[in-house]
Amino acid sequence: VSAVKDLVEDLKRHKSDKEENHKPVIVCTKRSNGTSQDEVLWKDVAVGEIIKVTDGQMFPADLILLFSSEEKQGVCYVETKNLDGETNLKPKSCDKTLTAHVRTLLDNLSSLDLEVTCQLPNERIYEFNGYTHVDKKQVGLNVDQLLLRGSSLQNTDFIYGLVVYTGHESKIMLNSSGALPKSSRIEKLMNTQIIIIFLLQLVLCAFCGVWYYIWFTQNKDDTEPYLGWDDDNISSKESAVFFLKFGTWMLLFANFVPISLIVTLEVVKFIQAMFISWDEEIEDMEKGLPTKVQSSNLNEELGQVEYIFSDKTGTLTCNIMEFKKMSINGISYGHSTLLGENEAAKVGISNVGFEDPEFTKDLQKEGPRKFLKLLGLCHTVLVQQQEQAESLQYQASSPDELALVNAAQFFGARFLGVSDAGVMEFDMMGKTERHEILNVLEFSSARKRMSTILQVEGGGEIVLYCKGADSIIIPRLKSGQDQVLEDYAKEGLRTLLL
């Protein structure tokens, strides 16, 4: 029964693997009349091919990013939750020289002649080094241009990529290990008890065998004639009596070990897994996907979870962030509202749950205006063009940044985008401002903050805008901000300092 159950579950995994390998992807193929974009299966993708991946699609292999639909910034956004569990989008950037060369050949990509020299396949997902030549000029390649199999393209219309590692040579496959056998606490307890019962059975059978041997030696003369044994019968030999009777008692006590209990548990688990996959209350409502049970060995553990320990706020909040409150120069603004119950949602601005008439009155003061300018300028979001939309739609690598920029837009400080020359356009209460980007210091786990260095267009003042965690920013602030942070933390709010 266990073998049949495992066979069915292995067949499910095989079916899942087959579906993965038979997904379609667009490959640029050379034809006599130019380049044709043909659909091929993932399993047929080969190293050196140029493929096109569209928004929401998974990458079928490890790719080098050649061209992105976001030409101005030359970036695309990638979701890597299948690799590292992070649902925050990560920006990947094209090399400008390589992108400019590819742009001239977009209508005939199969004629692109590139020779890439890079590392041999390895399992290090955060490391990649290589180079290629464009117009006799060496162009370096690093992990910023590497798109890994297992991740997906998000918030970007399309990208073109060059395949470098496929199949079992891709980094996700080199990091994957064989499926380990899993057993629940009940199963471990049952196995232990069965071993104890079997040992008791051996002791009991040995005792019965010894008892019979003693009785037989004392009554041999009466027993042999009664049973009609001759001297050649093995049962009459004293040396064999114990082992024969030990085996007889083992057969008689065979029901000691509850074999049927194991079979019953396996069948119950298998049927329970079917009920879990049929349960409509635990479906993914947005995508319409039912729960998939890959292994039914741990079913009974599901009902015994008492505590969840997590160091990742995104795990518990589903990465849904809303701008709720703010404190400017010691004055706190904002009232608690439920998700979706606010004015911002009514005008099509997401991730903002802020309501406070007092802040509207104070908008003409210098403090709030500087605060909004910082919200609207210290970030790396992109503007997504939306026709006939009341509000601008943004693409951000994290829900935190999206909430902050949308909050600035809601208050009238709108980020309009970045020009090809690297100038940020910003609408402050109806007045357009332009700021040249001198440098962007990206957020990292070591720095715990991100900064932008901007200069007002025309040689104006240079300003450093910074936002980050309280442990990093508080030493750089005036005193007196700690109490507000403590109040916000008691309400369960995630805090950020500007």
Short mmCIF file of C-alpha atoms in Angstrom, two decimals:
data_model
loop_
_atom_site.label_atom_id
_atom_site.label_comp_id
_atom_site.label_asym_id
_atom_site.label_seq_id
_atom_site.Cartn_x
_atom_site.Cartn_y
_atom_site.Cartn_z
CA VAL A 1 0.00 0.00 0.00
CA SER A 2 2.84 2.41 0.87
CA ALA A 3 4.52 1.60 -2.44
CA VAL A 4 1.32 2.37 -4.36
CA LYS A 5 0.88 5.66 -2.45
CA ASP A 6 4.48 6.70 -3.13
CA LEU A 7 4.07 5.72 -6.79
CA VAL A 8 1.00 7.96 -7.16
CA GLU A 9 2.81 10.89 -5.50
CA ASP A 10 5.91 10.34 -7.68
CA LEU A 11 3.68 10.35 -10.76
CA LYS A 12 2.25 13.71 -9.61
CA ARG A 13 5.77 15.13 -9.34
CA HIS A 14 6.65 13.70 -12.74
CA LYS A 15 3.55 15.35 -14.21
CA SER A 16 4.52 18.66 -12.57
CA ASP A 17 8.06 18.39 -14.02
CA LYS A 18 6.64 17.61 -17.45
CA GLU A 19 4.36 20.65 -17.33
CA GLU A 20 7.37 22.81 -16.39
CA ASN A 21 9.51 21.47 -19.22
CA HIS A 22 6.72 21.89 -21.78
CA LYS A 23 6.03 25.58 -21.13
CA PRO A 24 6.43 27.71 -24.28
CA VAL A 25 8.96 30.51 -24.71
CA ILE A 26 9.74 32.80 -27.68
CA VAL A 27 13.11 32.22 -29.36
CA CYS A 28 14.62 34.45 -32.06
CA THR A 29 15.31 32.17 -35.03
CA LYS A 30 17.24 33.05 -38.19
CA ARG A 31 15.29 32.74 -41.43
CA SER A 32 16.08 33.55 -45.04
CA ASN A 33 13.86 36.65 -44.88
CA GLY A 34 15.20 37.88 -41.52
CA THR A 35 14.50 36.97 -37.90
CA SER A 36 11.44 35.00 -36.85
CA GLN A 37 10.18 34.74 -33.29
CA ASP A 38 9.09 31.14 -32.78
CA GLU A 39 7.62 29.39 -29.78
CA VAL A 40 9.67 26.46 -28.47
CA LEU A 41 9.40 24.36 -25.33
CA TRP A 42 11.59 25.02 -22.28
CA LYS A 43 13.27 21.63 -22.68
CA ASP A 44 14.42 22.59 -26.19
CA VAL A 45 16.08 25.90 -25.21
CA ALA A 46 19.83 25.76 -25.95
CA VAL A 47 22.85 27.78 -24.82
CA GLY A 48 23.53 30.73 -27.11
CA GLU A 49 19.92 31.33 -28.16
CA ILE A 50 18.26 34.73 -27.73
CA ILE A 51 14.84 34.50 -26.12
CA LYS A 52 12.07 36.97 -25.36
CA VAL A 53 10.37 36.90 -21.94
CA THR A 54 7.23 38.96 -21.25
CA ASP A 55 5.76 40.39 -18.05
CA GLY A 56 4.80 37.69 -15.53
CA GLN A 57 6.69 34.87 -17.29
CA MET A 58 9.30 32.66 -15.63
CA PHE A 59 12.81 32.48 -17.06
CA PRO A 60 13.38 29.07 -18.71
CA ALA A 61 17.17 29.17 -18.18
CA ASP A 62 19.92 31.42 -16.79
CA LEU A 63 20.08 34.46 -19.10
CA ILE A 64 22.26 37.50 -19.70
CA LEU A 65 20.03 40.58 -19.99
CA LEU A 66 20.53 42.17 -23.42
CA PHE A 67 17.61 44.58 -23.75
CA SER A 68 14.68 45.77 -21.63
CA SER A 69 11.44 47.49 -22.66
CA GLU A 70 12.29 50.14 -20.04
CA GLU A 71 14.88 51.73 -22.33
CA LYS A 72 15.37 54.97 -20.39
CA GLN A 73 16.67 53.31 -17.24
CA GLY A 74 17.70 50.07 -18.92
CA VAL A 75 16.32 47.99 -16.05
CA CYS A 76 13.87 45.19 -15.51
CA TYR A 77 12.34 43.90 -12.28
CA VAL A 78 12.70 40.30 -11.19
CA GLU A 79 10.88 38.32 -8.48
CA THR A 80 13.11 35.68 -6.89
CA LYS A 81 10.81 34.14 -4.27
CA ASN A 82 11.44 30.62 -5.64
CA LEU A 83 15.18 31.12 -5.05
CA ASP A 84 15.46 32.99 -1.75
CA GLY A 85 11.87 33.46 -0.49
CA GLU A 86 12.01 37.23 -1.05
CA THR A 87 8.89 38.72 -2.69
CA ASN A 88 10.46 42.17 -3.06
CA LEU A 89 11.28 42.88 -6.69
CA LYS A 90 14.96 43.16 -7.55
CA PRO A 91 16.14 45.50 -10.33
CA LYS A 92 18.45 44.06 -13.00
CA SER A 93 20.25 46.49 -15.31
CA CYS A 94 21.46 46.16 -18.90
CA ASP A 95 24.94 47.23 -19.85
CA LYS A 96 24.46 50.51 -21.79
CA THR A 97 27.01 49.65 -24.50
CA LEU A 98 25.48 46.21 -25.05
CA THR A 99 21.92 47.59 -25.04
CA ALA A 100 22.77 50.29 -27.58
CA HIS A 101 24.28 47.63 -29.86
CA VAL A 102 21.25 45.33 -29.49
CA ARG A 103 18.81 48.21 -30.13
CA THR A 104 20.23 48.63 -33.66
CA LEU A 105 19.47 44.97 -34.40
CA LEU A 106 16.03 44.59 -32.76
CA ASP A 107 14.39 43.69 -36.09
CA ASN A 108 17.05 41.10 -36.88
CA LEU A 109 18.30 39.76 -33.54
CA SER A 110 19.40 36.42 -34.98
CA SER A 111 22.21 38.28 -36.77
CA LEU A 112 23.63 39.42 -33.41
CA ASP A 113 27.16 38.04 -33.17
CA LEU A 114 28.35 37.84 -29.57
CA GLU A 115 30.98 35.64 -28.00
CA VAL A 116 30.54 35.49 -24.23
CA THR A 117 33.30 34.24 -21.94
CA CYS A 118 32.08 33.42 -18.43
CA GLN A 119 32.46 31.07 -15.46
CA LEU A 120 31.75 27.37 -15.72
CA PRO A 121 28.34 26.38 -14.26
CA ASN A 122 28.36 26.69 -10.46
CA GLU A 123 25.84 26.87 -7.61
CA ARG A 124 26.68 30.42 -6.41
CA ILE A 125 23.52 32.38 -7.26
CA TYR A 126 24.91 35.76 -6.16
CA GLU A 127 28.09 35.49 -8.21
CA PHE A 128 28.66 35.78 -11.95
CA ASN A 129 31.62 37.11 -13.91
CA GLY A 130 32.19 37.26 -17.63
CA TYR A 131 32.77 39.51 -20.59
CA THR A 132 31.96 39.97 -24.26
CA HIS A 133 33.12 42.26 -27.05
CA VAL A 134 31.02 44.94 -28.77
CA ASP A 135 32.67 46.77 -31.69
CA LYS A 136 36.09 45.46 -30.56
CA LYS A 137 35.49 46.92 -27.09
CA GLN A 138 35.43 44.59 -24.07
CA VAL A 139 32.20 44.79 -22.04
CA GLY A 140 32.15 43.31 -18.53
CA LEU A 141 29.24 41.18 -17.32
CA ASN A 142 28.28 40.58 -13.69
CA VAL A 143 25.41 39.38 -11.54
CA ASP A 144 23.43 42.60 -12.27
CA GLN A 145 22.88 41.31 -15.82
CA LEU A 146 22.16 37.68 -14.83
CA LEU A 147 18.52 36.50 -14.83
CA LEU A 148 18.18 33.16 -13.05
CA ARG A 149 15.88 30.28 -13.85
CA GLY A 150 13.26 30.02 -11.12
CA SER A 151 12.69 33.78 -11.01
CA SER A 152 10.08 35.71 -13.01
CA LEU A 153 9.85 39.02 -14.86
CA GLN A 154 7.60 41.59 -13.16
CA ASN A 155 6.49 45.16 -13.91
CA THR A 156 8.37 45.10 -17.23
CA ASP A 157 6.69 44.58 -20.63
CA PHE A 158 9.43 42.37 -22.10
CA ILE A 159 13.16 41.64 -22.17
CA TYR A 160 15.56 39.91 -24.54
CA GLY A 161 18.14 37.61 -22.98
CA LEU A 162 21.03 35.40 -24.09
CA VAL A 163 20.96 31.86 -22.69
CA VAL A 164 24.16 30.95 -20.77
CA TYR A 165 23.19 27.98 -18.55
CA THR A 166 20.34 25.51 -19.15
CA GLY A 167 18.81 22.43 -17.55
CA HIS A 168 20.89 20.80 -14.82
CA GLU A 169 23.66 23.37 -15.33
CA SER A 170 21.41 26.27 -14.23
CA LYS A 171 22.14 27.63 -10.77
CA ILE A 172 18.76 26.64 -9.26
CA MET A 173 19.27 23.02 -10.36
CA LEU A 174 22.84 22.93 -9.03
CA ASN A 175 21.48 24.13 -5.66
CA SER A 176 18.64 21.62 -5.54
CA SER A 177 19.12 18.40 -3.59
CA GLY A 178 17.24 15.14 -3.77
CA ALA A 179 13.95 14.82 -1.92
CA LEU A 180 14.61 13.73 1.66
CA PRO A 181 12.31 11.15 3.27
CA LYS A 182 9.84 12.85 5.59
CA SER A 183 8.05 11.32 8.55
CA SER A 184 5.68 12.85 11.09
CA ARG A 185 5.85 12.60 14.88
CA ILE A 186 2.99 10.08 14.93
CA GLU A 187 4.80 7.95 12.34
CA LYS A 188 8.04 8.05 14.37
CA LEU A 189 6.13 7.18 17.57
CA MET A 190 4.31 4.34 15.83
CA ASN A 191 7.58 2.93 14.42
CA THR A 192 9.14 3.02 17.90
CA GLN A 193 6.15 1.23 19.45
CA ILE A 194 6.13 -1.42 16.69
CA ILE A 195 9.83 -2.14 17.39
CA ILE A 196 9.06 -2.47 21.14
CA ILE A 197 6.10 -4.79 20.41
CA PHE A 198 8.26 -6.92 18.09
CA LEU A 199 10.98 -7.20 20.75
CA LEU A 200 8.33 -8.27 23.32
CA GLN A 201 7.10 -10.85 20.82
CA LEU A 202 10.65 -12.24 20.44
CA VAL A 203 11.06 -12.44 24.24
CA LEU A 204 7.68 -14.16 24.65
CA CYS A 205 8.38 -16.67 21.86
CA ALA A 206 11.82 -17.41 23.32
CA PHE A 207 10.23 -17.97 26.74
CA CYS A 208 7.61 -20.32 25.23
CA GLY A 209 10.33 -22.17 23.25
CA VAL A 210 12.44 -22.69 26.41
CA TRP A 211 9.37 -23.79 28.40
CA TYR A 212 8.45 -26.35 25.73
CA TYR A 213 12.07 -27.61 25.56
CA ILE A 214 12.07 -28.23 29.32
CA TRP A 215 8.70 -30.01 29.15
CA PHE A 216 9.77 -32.08 26.11
CA THR A 217 12.99 -33.31 27.72
CA GLN A 218 11.04 -34.38 30.81
CA ASN A 219 8.28 -36.15 28.85
CA LYS A 220 10.15 -37.36 25.75
CA ASP A 221 9.59 -41.06 26.43
CA ASP A 222 5.81 -40.63 26.58
CA THR A 223 5.55 -38.05 23.78
CA GLU A 224 7.42 -39.87 20.96
CA PRO A 225 5.30 -43.09 21.02
CA TYR A 226 2.10 -41.06 21.33
CA LEU A 227 2.96 -38.91 18.26
CA GLY A 228 4.48 -41.83 16.36
CA TRP A 229 7.89 -40.24 15.84
CA ASP A 230 10.84 -42.30 14.80
CA ASP A 231 14.48 -41.48 15.46
CA ASP A 232 14.90 -39.78 12.06
CA ASN A 233 12.14 -37.21 12.71
CA ILE A 234 13.70 -33.79 13.26
CA SER A 235 11.03 -32.93 15.83
CA SER A 236 12.38 -35.62 18.13
CA LYS A 237 15.88 -34.12 18.23
CA GLU A 238 16.43 -32.05 21.37
CA SER A 239 18.78 -29.63 19.60
CA ALA A 240 16.03 -28.64 17.10
CA VAL A 241 13.05 -28.54 19.46
CA PHE A 242 13.67 -25.01 20.73
CA PHE A 243 14.03 -23.47 17.24
CA LEU A 244 11.01 -25.31 15.83
CA LYS A 245 8.77 -24.23 18.67
CA PHE A 246 10.20 -20.68 18.61
CA GLY A 247 9.10 -20.42 14.97
CA THR A 248 5.70 -21.93 15.80
CA TRP A 249 5.07 -19.37 18.52
CA MET A 250 6.21 -16.56 16.16
CA LEU A 251 3.46 -17.62 13.76
CA LEU A 252 0.90 -17.88 16.55
CA PHE A 253 1.78 -14.41 17.87
CA ALA A 254 2.00 -12.79 14.39
CA ASN A 255 -1.00 -10.57 15.23
CA PHE A 256 1.01 -8.84 17.94
CA VAL A 257 2.49 -6.43 15.36
CA PRO A 258 -0.34 -4.17 14.09
CA ILE A 259 0.41 -4.31 10.35
CA SER A 260 -3.16 -3.26 9.53
CA LEU A 261 -2.66 -0.05 11.54
CA ILE A 262 0.17 1.04 9.22
CA VAL A 263 -1.92 0.25 6.12
CA THR A 264 -4.91 2.13 7.56
CA LEU A 265 -2.80 5.22 8.32
CA GLU A 266 -1.32 5.27 4.81
CA VAL A 267 -4.78 5.04 3.20
CA VAL A 268 -6.22 7.72 5.54
CA LYS A 269 -3.32 10.10 4.74
CA PHE A 270 -3.74 9.59 1.00
CA ILE A 271 -7.49 10.26 1.15
CA GLN A 272 -6.90 13.26 3.43
CA ALA A 273 -4.48 14.71 0.85
CA MET A 274 -7.25 14.46 -1.75
CA PHE A 275 -9.62 16.38 0.54
CA ILE A 276 -6.97 19.08 1.09
CA SER A 277 -6.57 19.56 -2.67
CA TRP A 278 -10.38 19.77 -3.06
CA ASP A 279 -10.86 22.29 -0.23
CA GLU A 280 -12.15 25.54 -1.76
CA GLU A 281 -11.45 27.56 1.40
CA ILE A 282 -7.67 27.24 1.02
CA GLU A 283 -7.47 28.04 -2.69
CA ASP A 284 -5.54 31.00 -4.10
CA MET A 285 -8.58 33.14 -4.93
CA GLU A 286 -6.65 35.62 -7.10
CA LYS A 287 -5.14 32.99 -9.41
CA GLY A 288 -7.79 30.31 -8.92
CA LEU A 289 -5.17 27.72 -7.96
CA PRO A 290 -6.08 24.86 -5.58
CA THR A 291 -3.74 23.63 -2.85
CA LYS A 292 -1.24 21.15 -4.24
CA VAL A 293 -0.21 18.26 -1.96
CA GLN A 294 3.22 17.03 -3.05
CA SER A 295 3.59 14.59 -0.14
CA SER A 296 0.98 13.28 2.30
CA ASN A 297 3.52 12.08 4.89
CA LEU A 298 3.14 15.14 7.12
CA ASN A 299 -0.64 15.75 6.97
CA GLU A 300 -1.26 15.32 10.70
CA GLU A 301 1.45 17.90 11.50
CA LEU A 302 -0.66 20.67 9.89
CA GLY A 303 -3.15 20.73 12.75
CA GLN A 304 -0.43 20.89 15.43
CA VAL A 305 1.25 24.22 14.55
CA GLU A 306 1.21 26.37 17.70
CA TYR A 307 3.80 29.09 17.06
CA ILE A 308 5.26 30.83 14.02
CA PHE A 309 8.71 32.38 14.39
CA SER A 310 9.61 34.74 11.58
CA ASP A 311 12.23 37.47 11.15
CA LYS A 312 10.65 38.61 7.89
CA THR A 313 7.77 41.06 8.17
CA GLY A 314 6.81 40.38 4.56
CA THR A 315 6.04 36.76 5.46
CA LEU A 316 3.29 37.83 7.87
CA THR A 317 1.96 40.92 6.03
CA CYS A 318 1.95 39.39 2.52
CA ASN A 319 4.07 42.44 1.59
CA ILE A 320 0.99 44.69 1.58
CA MET A 321 2.19 48.08 2.82
CA GLU A 322 0.04 51.16 3.48
CA PHE A 323 1.21 54.65 4.41
CA LYS A 324 -0.56 55.29 7.74
CA LYS A 325 1.14 57.97 9.83
CA MET A 326 4.04 60.39 9.83
CA SER A 327 5.81 62.69 12.25
CA ILE A 328 7.33 65.98 11.03
CA ASN A 329 9.33 68.14 13.45
CA GLY A 330 7.77 66.30 16.40
CA ILE A 331 4.15 66.72 15.18
CA SER A 332 2.36 63.43 14.45
CA TYR A 333 -0.19 63.26 11.64
CA GLY A 334 -2.59 60.48 10.63
CA HIS A 335 -5.48 58.46 12.02
CA SER A 336 -5.79 54.68 11.90
CA THR A 337 -8.10 53.44 9.12
CA LEU A 338 -8.89 49.98 7.83
CA LEU A 339 -7.43 48.72 4.57
CA GLY A 340 -9.16 50.38 1.62
CA GLU A 341 -11.28 52.79 3.73
CA ASN A 342 -9.65 56.09 2.72
CA GLU A 343 -9.74 58.93 0.23
CA ALA A 344 -6.65 57.73 -1.65
CA ALA A 345 -8.38 54.51 -2.74
CA LYS A 346 -11.26 56.54 -4.16
CA VAL A 347 -8.95 58.40 -6.58
CA GLY A 348 -7.08 55.26 -7.66
CA ILE A 349 -3.96 55.64 -5.48
CA SER A 350 -2.97 52.38 -3.81
CA ASN A 351 -0.91 51.67 -0.68
CA VAL A 352 -2.08 54.82 1.15
CA GLY A 353 -4.29 54.60 4.25
CA PHE A 354 -3.78 58.13 5.57
CA GLU A 355 -6.46 60.52 6.82
CA ASP A 356 -5.86 63.73 8.78
CA PRO A 357 -7.42 67.14 7.89
CA GLU A 358 -4.78 68.89 10.03
CA PHE A 359 -2.00 67.89 7.65
CA THR A 360 -3.85 69.47 4.72
CA LYS A 361 -3.89 72.77 6.62
CA ASP A 362 -0.14 72.54 7.34
CA LEU A 363 0.89 71.77 3.74
CA GLN A 364 2.08 75.32 3.15
CA LYS A 365 4.61 75.09 5.99
CA GLU A 366 8.25 74.44 5.16
CA GLY A 367 8.55 71.20 7.19
CA PRO A 368 5.75 69.25 5.47
CA ARG A 369 6.84 70.47 2.02
CA LYS A 370 10.42 69.29 2.58
CA PHE A 371 9.06 65.98 3.89
CA LEU A 372 6.97 65.44 0.75
CA LYS A 373 9.87 66.41 -1.51
CA LEU A 374 12.02 63.78 0.20
CA LEU A 375 9.28 61.16 -0.28
CA GLY A 376 9.00 62.03 -3.96
CA LEU A 377 12.72 62.19 -4.78
CA CYS A 378 14.49 59.57 -2.61
CA HIS A 379 13.64 56.33 -4.41
CA THR A 380 14.29 54.22 -7.52
CA VAL A 381 10.70 53.75 -8.77
CA LEU A 382 9.70 54.00 -12.43
CA VAL A 383 6.62 55.67 -13.89
CA GLN A 384 4.28 53.33 -15.71
CA GLN A 385 2.44 55.14 -18.49
CA GLN A 386 -1.33 54.80 -18.08
CA GLU A 387 -3.72 56.33 -20.56
CA GLN A 388 -6.85 58.03 -19.21
CA ALA A 389 -5.78 57.57 -15.58
CA GLU A 390 -6.36 60.20 -12.90
CA SER A 391 -3.21 59.23 -11.01
CA LEU A 392 0.25 58.07 -12.08
CA GLN A 393 1.01 54.38 -11.73
CA TYR A 394 4.47 53.44 -10.45
CA GLN A 395 6.68 50.35 -10.67
CA ALA A 396 8.72 49.76 -7.53
CA SER A 397 11.12 47.07 -6.33
CA SER A 398 9.44 46.95 -2.90
CA PRO A 399 5.99 47.76 -1.47
CA ASP A 400 7.66 50.18 0.99
CA GLU A 401 8.89 52.45 -1.80
CA LEU A 402 5.58 52.21 -3.64
CA ALA A 403 3.67 53.26 -0.50
CA LEU A 404 5.96 56.26 0.09
CA VAL A 405 5.87 57.58 -3.50
CA ASN A 406 2.10 57.05 -3.74
CA ALA A 407 1.68 58.94 -0.45
CA ALA A 408 3.63 61.89 -1.88
CA GLN A 409 1.41 61.79 -4.98
CA PHE A 410 -1.72 61.75 -2.82
CA PHE A 411 -0.55 64.90 -1.03
CA GLY A 412 0.18 66.71 -4.32
CA ALA A 413 3.93 66.04 -4.70
CA ARG A 414 4.05 63.90 -7.83
CA PHE A 415 7.13 62.20 -9.21
CA LEU A 416 6.81 62.48 -13.02
CA GLY A 417 9.74 60.32 -14.13
CA VAL A 418 13.40 60.39 -15.14
CA SER A 419 14.56 61.74 -18.53
CA ASP A 420 17.21 60.10 -20.72
CA ALA A 421 19.69 62.68 -19.41
CA GLY A 422 19.19 61.46 -15.83
CA VAL A 423 16.99 64.36 -14.66
CA MET A 424 14.12 63.69 -12.21
CA GLU A 425 10.95 65.62 -12.98
CA PHE A 426 8.84 66.48 -9.96
CA ASP A 427 5.50 68.29 -9.63
CA MET A 428 5.27 70.10 -6.28
CA MET A 429 1.71 71.41 -5.82
CA GLY A 430 1.39 72.29 -9.53
CA LYS A 431 4.94 73.63 -9.92
CA THR A 432 7.33 71.47 -11.97
CA GLU A 433 10.88 71.06 -10.66
CA ARG A 434 13.85 69.31 -12.28
CA HIS A 435 16.66 67.69 -10.31
CA GLU A 436 19.77 66.17 -11.84
CA ILE A 437 20.70 62.78 -10.37
CA LEU A 438 24.33 62.89 -9.28
CA ASN A 439 24.35 59.53 -7.50
CA VAL A 440 22.03 56.88 -6.07
CA LEU A 441 23.26 54.88 -3.07
CA GLU A 442 21.20 51.70 -3.12
CA PHE A 443 19.74 50.10 0.01
CA SER A 444 21.70 47.14 1.37
CA SER A 445 21.44 44.98 4.48
CA ALA A 446 24.78 46.38 5.67
CA ARG A 447 23.95 50.08 5.15
CA LYS A 448 20.25 49.75 6.14
CA ARG A 449 19.46 52.95 4.24
CA MET A 450 19.29 54.37 0.73
CA SER A 451 20.22 57.86 -0.44
CA THR A 452 19.99 60.04 -3.52
CA ILE A 453 22.29 62.99 -4.26
CA LEU A 454 20.47 65.54 -6.43
CA GLN A 455 21.23 68.98 -7.84
CA VAL A 456 18.59 71.49 -8.84
CA GLU A 457 18.81 71.86 -12.62
CA GLY A 458 20.87 74.82 -13.71
CA GLY A 459 23.66 74.47 -11.16
CA GLY A 460 21.54 74.96 -8.05
CA GLU A 461 22.14 73.55 -4.59
CA ILE A 462 23.19 69.93 -4.09
CA VAL A 463 21.05 67.98 -1.63
CA LEU A 464 21.48 64.56 -0.07
CA TYR A 465 18.16 62.82 0.66
CA CYS A 466 18.32 59.75 2.90
CA LYS A 467 15.85 57.24 4.37
CA GLY A 468 16.46 54.12 6.40
CA ALA A 469 16.16 52.13 9.62
CA ASP A 470 15.94 53.88 13.01
CA SER A 471 19.19 52.32 14.30
CA ILE A 472 21.08 54.04 11.45
CA ILE A 473 19.19 57.34 11.12
CA ILE A 474 18.60 58.28 14.81
CA PRO A 475 22.30 59.08 15.45
CA ARG A 476 22.02 61.57 12.56
CA LEU A 477 18.85 63.28 13.88
CA LYS A 478 18.01 65.92 16.42
CA SER A 479 16.97 64.46 19.79
CA GLY A 480 13.30 63.95 20.69
CA GLN A 481 12.19 61.56 17.92
CA ASP A 482 12.34 58.37 20.00
CA GLN A 483 8.93 58.78 21.68
CA VAL A 484 7.06 58.99 18.38
CA LEU A 485 8.81 55.84 17.16
CA GLU A 486 7.80 54.01 20.32
CA ASP A 487 4.17 55.09 19.94
CA TYR A 488 4.05 53.94 16.32
CA ALA A 489 5.69 50.62 17.20
CA LYS A 490 3.06 49.97 19.91
CA GLU A 491 0.39 50.28 17.21
CA GLY A 492 2.20 47.63 15.15
CA LEU A 493 3.38 50.05 12.48
CA ARG A 494 6.57 49.49 10.52
CA THR A 495 8.71 52.62 10.91
CA LEU A 496 11.15 54.38 8.59
CA LEU A 497 13.13 57.54 9.21
CA LEU A 498 13.81 60.28 6.67
#
